[in-house]
């Protein structure tokens, strides 16, 4: 069965410092991987996705993520955090070998960026 | 504004009651997905529709039902409500279902917050 894990409930980082939000996945086939962000009182917004090709994927708002097949990870990164990046981040996976119709979301990681 | 419209934004009701949540997908999107977000369960997939037909079911209770109408809007019906049904209910849409294009991205509405007292 497909699953996705976000091992940290919360990540704290100072403004200007690099940030990493971790995600690992488990699928039986090739994964399609996504990151979404949720700001307070808002729905989830798409940040970036990995389907195939270059392992480093660039997305919105300066975020990027690195796909690592051997470690089954898809960590979200940003070189320099902003206070406005504070939000809830969700990693998601689709297992295309089993049909891919379900997007399974991780539990979410709350990012706090301090000024 | 994502283009996905959900009503009502907030709803407070009592146990045993029935409510209907409504979703209008983004213009041009044919597929609608319903998710439930609660503190202890995270974001749970409930059900998916494409062009009026049910395409996938997740962890949806028998007390819940949904449908997608010819104009593509969707309704999620929650009946015999229990305290544990209190949650944020999100609707998302995509141009075509993930069954056809796994790379497609979901566009989420702002959610309907249901409180059952």
Coordinates of C-alpha atoms in Angstrom, one line a residue:
Chain A
X1 CA 0.0 0.0 0.0
X2 CA 1.1 3.5 -0.7
X3 CA 2.0 5.8 2.2
X4 CA 3.8 9.0 2.9
X5 CA 5.5 10.0 6.1
X6 CA 6.5 13.4 7.4
X7 CA 8.6 12.7 10.4
X8 CA 8.5 16.2 11.9
X9 CA 5.3 17.7 13.3
X10 CA 7.0 21.1 13.4
X11 CA 10.1 22.8 12.0
X12 CA 11.5 26.0 13.4
X13 CA 14.0 28.1 11.5
X14 CA 15.2 31.7 11.6
X15 CA 14.5 34.1 8.8
X16 CA 17.3 34.0 6.2
X17 CA 18.4 30.5 7.1
X18 CA 17.9 27.5 4.9
X19 CA 15.0 25.2 5.6
X20 CA 14.2 21.6 5.0
X21 CA 10.9 19.8 5.5
X22 CA 11.3 16.1 5.3
X23 CA 9.1 13.5 3.5
X24 CA 9.6 9.8 2.8
X25 CA 7.2 7.6 0.8
X26 CA 6.4 4.0 0.2
X27 CA 4.8 2.9 -3.1
X28 CA 4.9 -0.3 -5.1
X29 CA 5.6 1.4 -8.5
X30 CA 7.0 4.6 -9.7
X31 CA 5.9 7.5 -7.4
X32 CA 4.4 10.8 -8.5
X33 CA 5.3 13.1 -5.6
X34 CA 3.8 16.5 -4.7
X35 CA 4.2 19.3 -2.1
X36 CA 1.3 21.5 -1.1
X37 CA 1.2 24.4 1.4
X38 CA -1.7 25.4 3.5
X39 CA -1.9 28.9 5.0
X40 CA -4.3 29.7 7.9
X41 CA -8.0 29.5 6.9
X42 CA -7.1 28.6 3.4
X43 CA -7.2 25.5 1.2
X44 CA -4.1 23.7 0.1
X45 CA -2.0 25.2 -2.7
X46 CA 0.3 23.3 -5.0
X47 CA 4.0 24.0 -4.7
X48 CA 5.8 21.5 -6.9
X49 CA 5.8 18.0 -8.2
X50 CA 8.1 15.2 -9.3
X51 CA 7.0 13.0 -12.1
X52 CA 10.2 12.0 -13.9
X53 CA 13.5 13.4 -15.0
X54 CA 15.8 15.7 -13.0
X55 CA 15.8 14.8 -9.4
X56 CA 15.9 18.4 -8.3
X57 CA 12.5 20.0 -8.9
X58 CA 11.9 23.8 -8.6
X59 CA 8.5 25.2 -7.6
X60 CA 6.7 28.2 -6.5
X61 CA 8.0 30.9 -4.0
X62 CA 11.6 29.8 -4.3
X63 CA 11.0 26.3 -3.0
X64 CA 12.6 23.2 -4.4
X65 CA 12.6 19.5 -3.6
X66 CA 15.0 16.7 -4.2
X67 CA 13.8 13.2 -5.2
X68 CA 16.0 10.4 -3.8
X69 CA 15.0 7.0 -5.1
X70 CA 17.4 5.0 -2.9
X71 CA 16.3 6.8 0.2
X72 CA 12.6 7.0 -0.9
X73 CA 12.6 10.6 0.1
X74 CA 11.3 13.9 -1.4
X75 CA 12.5 16.6 1.0
X76 CA 11.3 20.2 0.5
X77 CA 14.0 22.9 0.7
X78 CA 14.5 26.6 0.5
X79 CA 17.9 28.4 0.6
X80 CA 16.6 31.4 2.6
X81 CA 13.4 31.2 4.7
X82 CA 11.0 34.1 5.0
X83 CA 8.6 34.8 7.8
X84 CA 5.8 34.6 5.2
X85 CA 6.8 30.9 4.6
X86 CA 5.3 30.0 8.0
X87 CA 2.5 27.6 7.1
X88 CA 1.5 23.9 7.1
X89 CA 3.2 21.8 4.5
X90 CA 1.9 18.5 3.1
X91 CA 3.8 15.9 1.1
X92 CA 1.7 13.7 -1.2
X93 CA 2.2 10.7 -3.3
X94 CA 0.4 8.9 -6.1
X95 CA 1.3 5.3 -6.9
X96 CA 0.7 5.0 -10.6
X97 CA 1.1 1.2 -10.7
X98 CA -2.0 0.8 -8.6
X99 CA -4.1 3.2 -10.6
X100 CA -2.9 6.4 -9.2
X101 CA -6.4 7.8 -8.6
X102 CA -5.7 8.4 -4.9
X103 CA -3.5 11.2 -3.8
X104 CA -2.3 10.2 -0.3
X105 CA -1.2 13.1 1.9
X106 CA 1.2 13.0 4.8
X107 CA 0.2 14.3 8.2
X108 CA 1.7 17.7 7.5
X109 CA 4.6 19.6 9.0
X110 CA 4.1 23.0 10.5
X111 CA 6.9 25.5 9.6
X112 CA 7.6 28.4 11.9
X113 CA 10.0 31.1 10.6
X114 CA 11.1 33.5 13.2
X115 CA 12.2 37.1 12.3
Chain B
X1 CA -9.0 32.8 -5.1
X2 CA -8.3 29.3 -6.4
X3 CA -11.4 29.1 -8.5
X4 CA -12.9 26.3 -6.4
X5 CA -15.9 27.5 -4.4
X6 CA -17.2 25.9 -1.3
X7 CA -20.3 26.7 0.7
X8 CA -21.0 27.2 3.5
X9 CA -17.7 28.4 5.0
X10 CA -18.8 27.5 8.5
X11 CA -21.6 25.3 9.8
X12 CA -22.6 24.5 13.3
X13 CA -25.1 21.8 14.0
X14 CA -26.2 19.2 16.5
X15 CA -25.6 15.5 16.7
X16 CA -28.0 13.5 14.7
X17 CA -28.6 16.2 12.1
X18 CA -27.9 16.2 8.4
X19 CA -26.0 18.7 6.4
X20 CA -25.1 19.3 2.8
X21 CA -21.8 20.8 1.7
X22 CA -21.5 22.2 -1.8
X23 CA -18.6 22.6 -4.2
X24 CA -18.2 24.3 -7.5
X25 CA -15.1 23.2 -9.3
X26 CA -12.7 25.5 -11.1
X27 CA -13.9 26.4 -14.6
X28 CA -13.0 23.7 -17.0
X29 CA -12.3 21.0 -14.4
X30 CA -14.3 17.8 -14.7
X31 CA -13.1 15.9 -11.7
X32 CA -14.0 16.6 -8.1
X33 CA -12.4 15.2 -4.9
X34 CA -13.6 15.4 -1.3
X35 CA -11.2 15.4 1.6
X36 CA -11.8 15.6 5.4
X37 CA -9.2 17.3 7.5
X38 CA -9.2 16.7 11.2
X39 CA -6.6 17.2 13.9
X40 CA -6.2 13.5 14.7
X41 CA -6.7 12.0 11.3
X42 CA -4.9 14.5 9.0
X43 CA -6.1 14.9 5.5
X44 CA -8.3 11.9 4.5
X45 CA -9.5 11.2 1.0
X46 CA -13.3 10.6 0.9
X47 CA -14.5 10.3 -2.7
X48 CA -13.9 11.3 -6.2
X49 CA -16.2 12.1 -9.2
X50 CA -15.5 12.6 -12.8
X51 CA -18.0 14.0 -15.2
X52 CA -20.9 13.0 -13.0
X53 CA -19.7 9.5 -12.2
X54 CA -18.1 8.1 -9.0
X55 CA -14.5 7.1 -9.8
X56 CA -12.9 6.3 -6.5
X57 CA -13.8 5.9 -2.9
X58 CA -11.6 6.4 0.2
X59 CA -12.4 6.4 3.8
X60 CA -16.0 7.6 3.4
X61 CA -18.5 6.5 6.1
X62 CA -21.8 4.9 5.1
X63 CA -23.5 7.9 6.7
X64 CA -21.9 10.1 4.1
X65 CA -22.8 10.3 0.4
X66 CA -21.9 12.6 -2.5
X67 CA -22.8 13.3 -6.0
X68 CA -21.7 15.3 -9.0
X69 CA -24.4 17.1 -11.0
X70 CA -24.6 17.7 -14.8
X71 CA -23.3 21.2 -14.3
X72 CA -20.3 19.6 -12.5
X73 CA -20.9 21.0 -9.1
X74 CA -20.8 18.5 -6.3
X75 CA -22.5 18.0 -3.0
X76 CA -21.3 16.0 0.1
X77 CA -24.2 14.9 2.3
X78 CA -23.4 14.1 5.9
X79 CA -26.1 12.5 8.0
X80 CA -26.7 11.2 11.5
X81 CA -23.9 13.5 12.5
X82 CA -21.6 12.6 15.4
X83 CA -19.2 14.8 17.4
X84 CA -16.3 13.1 15.6
X85 CA -17.5 14.4 12.3
X86 CA -16.4 17.9 13.3
X87 CA -13.7 18.8 10.8
X88 CA -12.7 20.8 7.8
X89 CA -14.1 19.4 4.6
X90 CA -12.2 20.3 1.4
X91 CA -13.2 20.0 -2.1
X92 CA -10.6 19.9 -4.8
X93 CA -10.8 19.7 -8.6
X94 CA -8.7 18.8 -11.6
X95 CA -9.1 19.0 -15.3
X96 CA -9.2 15.3 -15.8
X97 CA -9.0 12.5 -13.2
X98 CA -5.7 11.2 -11.9
X99 CA -6.6 7.9 -13.4
X100 CA -5.9 9.4 -16.8
X101 CA -3.1 11.8 -15.9
X102 CA -1.3 11.1 -12.7
X103 CA 0.7 14.2 -13.0
X104 CA -2.3 16.5 -12.7
X105 CA -2.5 18.9 -9.8
X106 CA -5.4 19.3 -7.4
X107 CA -6.8 22.8 -6.9
X108 CA -8.4 23.1 -3.5
X109 CA -11.3 25.2 -2.2
X110 CA -11.0 27.1 1.1
X111 CA -13.0 24.4 2.9
X112 CA -16.2 24.1 4.9
X113 CA -15.7 24.0 8.7
X114 CA -18.3 21.8 10.3
X115 CA -18.8 21.8 14.0
X116 CA -21.1 19.2 15.6
X117 CA -22.3 20.1 19.1

